[in-house]
Coordinates of C-alpha atoms and ligand atoms in Angstrom, one line a residue:
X140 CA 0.0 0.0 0.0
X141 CA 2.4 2.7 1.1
X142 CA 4.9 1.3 -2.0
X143 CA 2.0 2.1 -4.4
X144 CA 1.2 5.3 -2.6
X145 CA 5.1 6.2 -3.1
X146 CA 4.6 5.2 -6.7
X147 CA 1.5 7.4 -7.5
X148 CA 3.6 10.9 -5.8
X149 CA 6.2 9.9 -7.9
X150 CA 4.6 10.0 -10.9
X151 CA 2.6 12.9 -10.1
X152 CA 5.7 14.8 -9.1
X153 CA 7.4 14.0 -12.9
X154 CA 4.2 15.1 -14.5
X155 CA 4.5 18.5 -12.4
X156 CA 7.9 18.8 -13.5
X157 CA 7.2 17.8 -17.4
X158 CA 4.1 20.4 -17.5
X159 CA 6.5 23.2 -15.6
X160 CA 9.1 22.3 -18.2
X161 CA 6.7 22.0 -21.3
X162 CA 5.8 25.7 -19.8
X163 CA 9.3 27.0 -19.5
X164 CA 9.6 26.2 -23.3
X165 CA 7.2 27.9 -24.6
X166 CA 7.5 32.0 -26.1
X167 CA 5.2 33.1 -23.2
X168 CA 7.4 31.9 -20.3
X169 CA 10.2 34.2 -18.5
X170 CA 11.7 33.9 -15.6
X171 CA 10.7 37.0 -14.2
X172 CA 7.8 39.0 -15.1
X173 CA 7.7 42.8 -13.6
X174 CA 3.7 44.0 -13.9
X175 CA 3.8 48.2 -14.0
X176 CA 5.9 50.4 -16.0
X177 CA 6.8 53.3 -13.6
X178 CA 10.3 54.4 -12.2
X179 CA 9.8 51.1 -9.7
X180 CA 9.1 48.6 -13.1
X181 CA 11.4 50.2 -15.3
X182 CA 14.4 50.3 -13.2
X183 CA 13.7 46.5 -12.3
X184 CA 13.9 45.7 -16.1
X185 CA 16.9 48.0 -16.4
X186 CA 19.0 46.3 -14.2
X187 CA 17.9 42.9 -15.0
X188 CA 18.3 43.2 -18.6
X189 CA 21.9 44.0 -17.4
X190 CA 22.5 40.6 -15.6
X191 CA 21.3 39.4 -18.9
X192 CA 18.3 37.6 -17.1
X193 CA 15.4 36.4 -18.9
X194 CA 12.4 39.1 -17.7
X195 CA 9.1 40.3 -19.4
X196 CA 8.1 44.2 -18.4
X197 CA 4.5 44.6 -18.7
X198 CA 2.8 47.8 -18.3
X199 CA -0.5 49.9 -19.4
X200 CA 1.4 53.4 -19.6
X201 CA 5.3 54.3 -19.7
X202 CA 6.1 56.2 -16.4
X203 CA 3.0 55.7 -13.8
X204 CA 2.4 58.4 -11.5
X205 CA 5.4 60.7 -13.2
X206 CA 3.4 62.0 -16.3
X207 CA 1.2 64.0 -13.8
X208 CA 4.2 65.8 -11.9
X209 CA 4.3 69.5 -12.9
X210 CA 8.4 70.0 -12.0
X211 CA 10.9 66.9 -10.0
X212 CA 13.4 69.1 -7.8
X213 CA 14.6 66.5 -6.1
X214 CA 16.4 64.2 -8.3
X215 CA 19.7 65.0 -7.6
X216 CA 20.6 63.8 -11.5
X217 CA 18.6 67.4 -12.7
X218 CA 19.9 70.0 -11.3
X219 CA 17.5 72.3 -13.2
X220 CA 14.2 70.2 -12.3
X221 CA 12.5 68.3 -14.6
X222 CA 8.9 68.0 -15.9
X223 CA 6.9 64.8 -15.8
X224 CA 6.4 64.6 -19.1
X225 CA 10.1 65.3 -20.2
X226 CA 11.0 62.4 -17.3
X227 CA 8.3 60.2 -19.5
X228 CA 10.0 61.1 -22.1
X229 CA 13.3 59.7 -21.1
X230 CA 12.0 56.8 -19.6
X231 CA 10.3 55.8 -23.4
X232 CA 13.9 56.5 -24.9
X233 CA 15.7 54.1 -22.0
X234 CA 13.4 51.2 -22.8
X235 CA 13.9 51.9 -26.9
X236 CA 17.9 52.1 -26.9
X237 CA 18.6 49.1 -24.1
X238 CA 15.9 47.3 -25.9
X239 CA 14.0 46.6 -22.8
X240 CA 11.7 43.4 -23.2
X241 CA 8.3 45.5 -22.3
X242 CA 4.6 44.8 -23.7
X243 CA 2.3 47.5 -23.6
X244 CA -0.9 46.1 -22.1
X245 CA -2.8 46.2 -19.0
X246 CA -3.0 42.9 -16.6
X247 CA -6.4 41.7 -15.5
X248 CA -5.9 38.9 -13.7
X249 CA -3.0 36.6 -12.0
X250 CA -2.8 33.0 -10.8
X251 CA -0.3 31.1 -9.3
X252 CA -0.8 27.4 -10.8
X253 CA 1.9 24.7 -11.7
X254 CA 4.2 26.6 -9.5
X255 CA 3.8 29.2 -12.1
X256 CA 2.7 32.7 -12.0
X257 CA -0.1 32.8 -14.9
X258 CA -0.4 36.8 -16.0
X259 CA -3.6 37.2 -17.9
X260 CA -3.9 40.2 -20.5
X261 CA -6.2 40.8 -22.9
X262 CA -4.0 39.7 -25.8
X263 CA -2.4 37.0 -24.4
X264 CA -1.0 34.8 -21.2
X265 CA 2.4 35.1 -20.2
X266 CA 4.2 32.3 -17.1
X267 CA 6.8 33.2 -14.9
X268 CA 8.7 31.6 -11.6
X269 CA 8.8 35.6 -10.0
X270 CA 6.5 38.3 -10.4
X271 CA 7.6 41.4 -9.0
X272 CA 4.9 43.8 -8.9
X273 CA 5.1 47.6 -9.5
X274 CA 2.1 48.4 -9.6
X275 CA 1.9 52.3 -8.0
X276 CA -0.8 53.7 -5.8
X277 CA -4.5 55.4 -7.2
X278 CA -5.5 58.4 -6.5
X279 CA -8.5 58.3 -3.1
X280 CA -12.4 59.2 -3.9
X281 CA -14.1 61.9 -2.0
X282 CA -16.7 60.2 -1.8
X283 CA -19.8 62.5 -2.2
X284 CA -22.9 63.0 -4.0
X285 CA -22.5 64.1 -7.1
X286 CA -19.4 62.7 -7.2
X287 CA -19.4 59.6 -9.9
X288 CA -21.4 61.5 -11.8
X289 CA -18.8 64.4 -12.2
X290 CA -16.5 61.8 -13.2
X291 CA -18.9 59.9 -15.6
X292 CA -19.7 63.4 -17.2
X293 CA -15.8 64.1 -17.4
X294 CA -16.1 67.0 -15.3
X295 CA -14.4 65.8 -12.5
X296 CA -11.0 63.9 -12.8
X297 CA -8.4 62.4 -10.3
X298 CA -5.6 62.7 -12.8
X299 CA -4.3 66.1 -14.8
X300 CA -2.7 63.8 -17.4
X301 CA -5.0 64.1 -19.9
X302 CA -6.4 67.9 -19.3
X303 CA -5.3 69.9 -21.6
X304 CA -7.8 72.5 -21.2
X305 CA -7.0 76.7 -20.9
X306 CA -9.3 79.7 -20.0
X307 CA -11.1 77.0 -17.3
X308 CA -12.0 77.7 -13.9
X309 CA -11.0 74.5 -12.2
X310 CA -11.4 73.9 -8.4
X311 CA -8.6 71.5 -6.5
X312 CA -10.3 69.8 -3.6
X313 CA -6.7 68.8 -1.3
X314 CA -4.4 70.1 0.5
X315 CA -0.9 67.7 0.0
X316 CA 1.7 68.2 -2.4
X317 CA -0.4 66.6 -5.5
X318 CA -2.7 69.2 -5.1
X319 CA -0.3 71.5 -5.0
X320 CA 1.3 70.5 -7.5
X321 CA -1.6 69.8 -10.0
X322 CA -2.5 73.6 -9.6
X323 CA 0.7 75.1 -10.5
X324 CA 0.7 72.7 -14.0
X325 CA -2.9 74.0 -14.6
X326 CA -2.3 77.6 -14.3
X327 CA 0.8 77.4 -16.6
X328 CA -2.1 76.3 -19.2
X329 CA -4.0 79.4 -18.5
X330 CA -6.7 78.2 -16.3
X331 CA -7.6 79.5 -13.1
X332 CA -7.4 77.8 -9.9
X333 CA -8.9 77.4 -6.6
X334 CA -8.0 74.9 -4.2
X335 CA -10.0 73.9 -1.5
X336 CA -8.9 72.6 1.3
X337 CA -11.1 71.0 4.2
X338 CA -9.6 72.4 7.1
X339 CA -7.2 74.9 7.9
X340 CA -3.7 73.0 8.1
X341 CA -2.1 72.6 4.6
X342 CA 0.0 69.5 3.9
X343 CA 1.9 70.8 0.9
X344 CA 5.6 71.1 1.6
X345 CA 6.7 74.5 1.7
X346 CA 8.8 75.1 -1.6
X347 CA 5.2 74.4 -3.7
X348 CA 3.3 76.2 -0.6
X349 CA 5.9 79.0 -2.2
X350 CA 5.6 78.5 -5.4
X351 CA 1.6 78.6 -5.3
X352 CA 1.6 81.9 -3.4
X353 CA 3.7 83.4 -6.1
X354 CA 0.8 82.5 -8.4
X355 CA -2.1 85.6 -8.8
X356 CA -4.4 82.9 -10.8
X357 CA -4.4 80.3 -7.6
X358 CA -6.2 80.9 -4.7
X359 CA -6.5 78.7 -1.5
X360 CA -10.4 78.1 0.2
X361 CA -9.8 77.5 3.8
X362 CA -12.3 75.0 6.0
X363 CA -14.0 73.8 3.1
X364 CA -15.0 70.2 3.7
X365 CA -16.8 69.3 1.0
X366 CA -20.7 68.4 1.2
X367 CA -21.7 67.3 -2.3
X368 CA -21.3 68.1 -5.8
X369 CA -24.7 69.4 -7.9
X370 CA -24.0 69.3 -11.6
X371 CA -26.4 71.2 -13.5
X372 CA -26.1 71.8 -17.9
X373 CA -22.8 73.5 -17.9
X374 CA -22.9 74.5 -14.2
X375 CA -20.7 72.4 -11.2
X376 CA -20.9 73.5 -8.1
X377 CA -19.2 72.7 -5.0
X378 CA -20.9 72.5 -1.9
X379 CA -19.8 72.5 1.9
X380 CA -22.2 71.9 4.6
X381 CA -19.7 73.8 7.2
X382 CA -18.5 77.1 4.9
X383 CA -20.0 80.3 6.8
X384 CA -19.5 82.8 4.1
X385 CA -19.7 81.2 0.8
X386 CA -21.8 78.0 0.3
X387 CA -20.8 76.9 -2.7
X388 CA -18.4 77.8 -5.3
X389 CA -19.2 76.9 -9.4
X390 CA -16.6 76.0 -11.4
X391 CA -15.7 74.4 -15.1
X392 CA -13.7 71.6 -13.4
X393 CA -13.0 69.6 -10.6
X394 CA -9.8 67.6 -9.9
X395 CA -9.7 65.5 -6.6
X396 CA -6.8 65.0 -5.4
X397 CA -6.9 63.8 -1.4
X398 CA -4.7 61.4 -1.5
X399 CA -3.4 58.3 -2.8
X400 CA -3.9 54.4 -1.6
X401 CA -2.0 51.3 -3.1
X402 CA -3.3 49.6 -6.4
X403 CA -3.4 46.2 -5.3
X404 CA -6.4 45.3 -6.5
X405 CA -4.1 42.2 -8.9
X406 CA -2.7 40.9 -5.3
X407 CA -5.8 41.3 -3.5
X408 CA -8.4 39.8 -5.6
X409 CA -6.6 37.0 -7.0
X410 CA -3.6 35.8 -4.6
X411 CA -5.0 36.2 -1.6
X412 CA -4.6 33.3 0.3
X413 CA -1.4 32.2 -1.1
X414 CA 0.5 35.8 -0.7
X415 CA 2.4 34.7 2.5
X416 CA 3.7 31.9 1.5
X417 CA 4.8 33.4 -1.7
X418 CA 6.4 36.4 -0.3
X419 CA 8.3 33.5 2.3
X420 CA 9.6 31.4 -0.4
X421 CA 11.3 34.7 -2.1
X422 CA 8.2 34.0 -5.5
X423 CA 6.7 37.3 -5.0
X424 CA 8.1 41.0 -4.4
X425 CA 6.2 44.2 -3.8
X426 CA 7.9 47.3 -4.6
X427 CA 7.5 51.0 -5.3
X428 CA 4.7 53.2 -4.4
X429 CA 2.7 50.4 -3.9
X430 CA 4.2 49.0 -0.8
X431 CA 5.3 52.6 0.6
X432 CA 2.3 54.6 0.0
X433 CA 3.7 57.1 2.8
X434 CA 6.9 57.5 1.0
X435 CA 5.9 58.3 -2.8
X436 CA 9.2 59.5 -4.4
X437 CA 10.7 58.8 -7.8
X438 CA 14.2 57.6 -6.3
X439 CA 13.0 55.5 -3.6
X440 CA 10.9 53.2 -6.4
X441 CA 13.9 53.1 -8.4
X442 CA 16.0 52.1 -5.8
X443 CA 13.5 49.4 -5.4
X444 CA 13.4 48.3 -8.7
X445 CA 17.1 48.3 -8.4
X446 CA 17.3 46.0 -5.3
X447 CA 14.9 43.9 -6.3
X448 CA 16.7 42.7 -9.4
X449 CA 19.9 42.4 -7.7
X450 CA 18.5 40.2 -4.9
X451 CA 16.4 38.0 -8.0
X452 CA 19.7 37.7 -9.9
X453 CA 21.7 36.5 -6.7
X454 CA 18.9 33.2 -6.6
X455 CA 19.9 30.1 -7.6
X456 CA 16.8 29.4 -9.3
X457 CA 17.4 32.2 -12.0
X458 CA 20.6 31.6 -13.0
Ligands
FAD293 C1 1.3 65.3 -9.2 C2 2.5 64.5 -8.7 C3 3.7 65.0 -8.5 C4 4.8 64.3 -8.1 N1 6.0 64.9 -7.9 C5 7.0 64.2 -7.4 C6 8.3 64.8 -7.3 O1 8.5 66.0 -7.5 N2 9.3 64.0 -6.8 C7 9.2 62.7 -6.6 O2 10.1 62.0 -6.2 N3 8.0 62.1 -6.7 C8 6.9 62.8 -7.2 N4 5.7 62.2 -7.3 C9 5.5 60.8 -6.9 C10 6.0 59.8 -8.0 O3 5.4 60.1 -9.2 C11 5.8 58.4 -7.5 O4 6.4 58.2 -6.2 C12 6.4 57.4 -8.5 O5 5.9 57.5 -9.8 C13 6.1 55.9 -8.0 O6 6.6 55.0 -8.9 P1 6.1 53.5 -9.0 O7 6.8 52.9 -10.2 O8 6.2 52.9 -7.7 O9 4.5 53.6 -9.3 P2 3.7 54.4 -10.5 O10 4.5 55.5 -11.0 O11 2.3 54.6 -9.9 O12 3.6 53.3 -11.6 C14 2.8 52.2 -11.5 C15 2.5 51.7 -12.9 O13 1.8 50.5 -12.9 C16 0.8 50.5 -13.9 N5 -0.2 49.5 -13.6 C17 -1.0 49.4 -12.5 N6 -1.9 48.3 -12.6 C18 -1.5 47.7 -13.7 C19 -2.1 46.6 -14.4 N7 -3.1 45.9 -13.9 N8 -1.5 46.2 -15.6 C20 -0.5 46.9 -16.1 N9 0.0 48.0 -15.6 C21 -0.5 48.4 -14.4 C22 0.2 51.9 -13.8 O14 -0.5 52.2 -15.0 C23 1.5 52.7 -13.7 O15 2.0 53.0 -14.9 C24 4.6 62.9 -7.8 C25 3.3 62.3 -8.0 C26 2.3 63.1 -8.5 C27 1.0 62.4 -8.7

């Protein structure tokens, strides 16, 4: 009994191993797949396509979170500054001239079967032995009245990367250094600005506090915690159930930007139960924004995308 018992492991074990290597053989399979192409994803790929390790980059937009910066002071690589966009830029020409393995497509789903992560797009599946994800953070709802309807109506955005209007009057509900941020890349288009912030302490640091307060076009709302949003023809307006004065101000547009929370959605939904144990056994990384949501800066997700693929390349496995 246990001799036939023995037997039957045995051969399920080889047919593990045949189906892992049948999978290994095939076009789809890399070693390491890295899901999110910002400064966390791309640096991974970077530095792995240095070891000369097998990898697959797969993101839905080159650069993440970077295309919405207005100006980056504190990369110590641009001593002038540099724009988002212009950083984007780079990033698309680093990928093109070191020939970076990287698909353009968005991931829907992830599995971990065979021993082998299974990464589900829309135009295809893709295996790998480690995922690292990269994934970023997405941007917090208010969570109002009026609020999904705004954003259905595309009146009301979390984003600024695809506003390119001028001569608007656009209202910033936040007070943090996005918000700040987001108003001084708005005005530069010629719109008009008011940010309004819930109570009376401003998070901003104090070089964009600055900056702002240069700025005639921008004006900062005090204790304005919003109510709800009423969205009439043309006609938003902003209400607050606690403003003395002024109960509601009408705008063009309305960009919410209160904060930011991790976008592990892939992790959550679909690896749940086996996350632990994949994180233990050195399968699965976490890196970038989307582990240090407190700490969203450019260098510290390269650095992680750096670290990452040195400690990959040191195992055994990979080699
Ligand atoms: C307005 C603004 C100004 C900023 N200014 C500065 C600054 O001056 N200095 C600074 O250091 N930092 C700044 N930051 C923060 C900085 O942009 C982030 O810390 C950095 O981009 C994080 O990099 P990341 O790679 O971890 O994540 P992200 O940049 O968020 O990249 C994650 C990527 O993963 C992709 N992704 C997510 N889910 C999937 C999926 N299912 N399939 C495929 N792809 C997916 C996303 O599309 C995105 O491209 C700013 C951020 C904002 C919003």
């Amino acid at each position: 009994m246990m001799v036939k018992e023995k037997n039957r492991e045995n051969m399920k074990n080889r047919e593990n191993m045949k189906n892992r290597e049948n999978m290994k053989n095939r076009e789809n399979y890399h070693s390491i797949i890295i899901i999110g192409a910002g400064p966390a994803g791309i640096s991974t790929a970077l530095q792995l396509q240095r070891e000369g390790t097998s990898y697959l980059l797969i993101g839905e937009e080159i650069g993440g979170c970077v295309k919405n910066a207005f100006l980056i002071e504190n990369l110590i690589t641009f001593p002038q500054g540099i724009s988002g966009k212009k950083l984007c830029e780079i990033f698309t020409e680093i990928i093109q001239n070191y020939r970076l393995n990287f698909k353009q497509l968005r991931v829907n789903r992830i599995d971990f079967l065979q021993n082998l992560f299974q990464i589900e797009t829309r135009y295809g599946k893709f295996q790998s032995s480690y995922l690292v994800l990269a994934t970023g953070s997405q941007p917090k709802k208010l969570d109002v009245a009026g609020e999904s309807e705004g954003f259905k109506q595309q009146k009301l955005y979390y984003e600024i990367k695809n506003i390119n209007s001028t001569q608007k009057r656009i209202a910033i509900i936040g007070s943090g250094d996005v918000a700040f941020d987001y108003a001084l890349n708005l005005v530069q288009k010629g719109n008009e600005v008011i940010i309004l912030v819930r109570s009376s302490k401003i998070r901003a640091i104090s070089r964009l506090q600055n900056l702002v307060g240069e700025k005639n076009n921008i004006k900062i709302q005090l204790n304005f915690p919003i109510s709800n949003i009423s969205l009439k023809n043309e006609q938003i307006r902003i209400f607050s159930s606690s403003a003395k004065h002024l109960p509601y101000f009408e705008v063009d547009l309305i960009i919410v930007a209160i904060g930011r929370i991790p976008n592990s959605f892939l992790i959550e939904k679909y690896l749940k139960t086996q996350k632990n144990e994949l994180f233990q056994s050195r399968r699965l990384f976490l890196i970038g924004d989307l582990v240090h949501p407190q700490y969203r800066q450019i260098s510290l997700s390269m650095g992680d995308g750096i670290k990452t693929a040195m400690e990959l390349c040191k195992s055994e496995l990979i080699k």
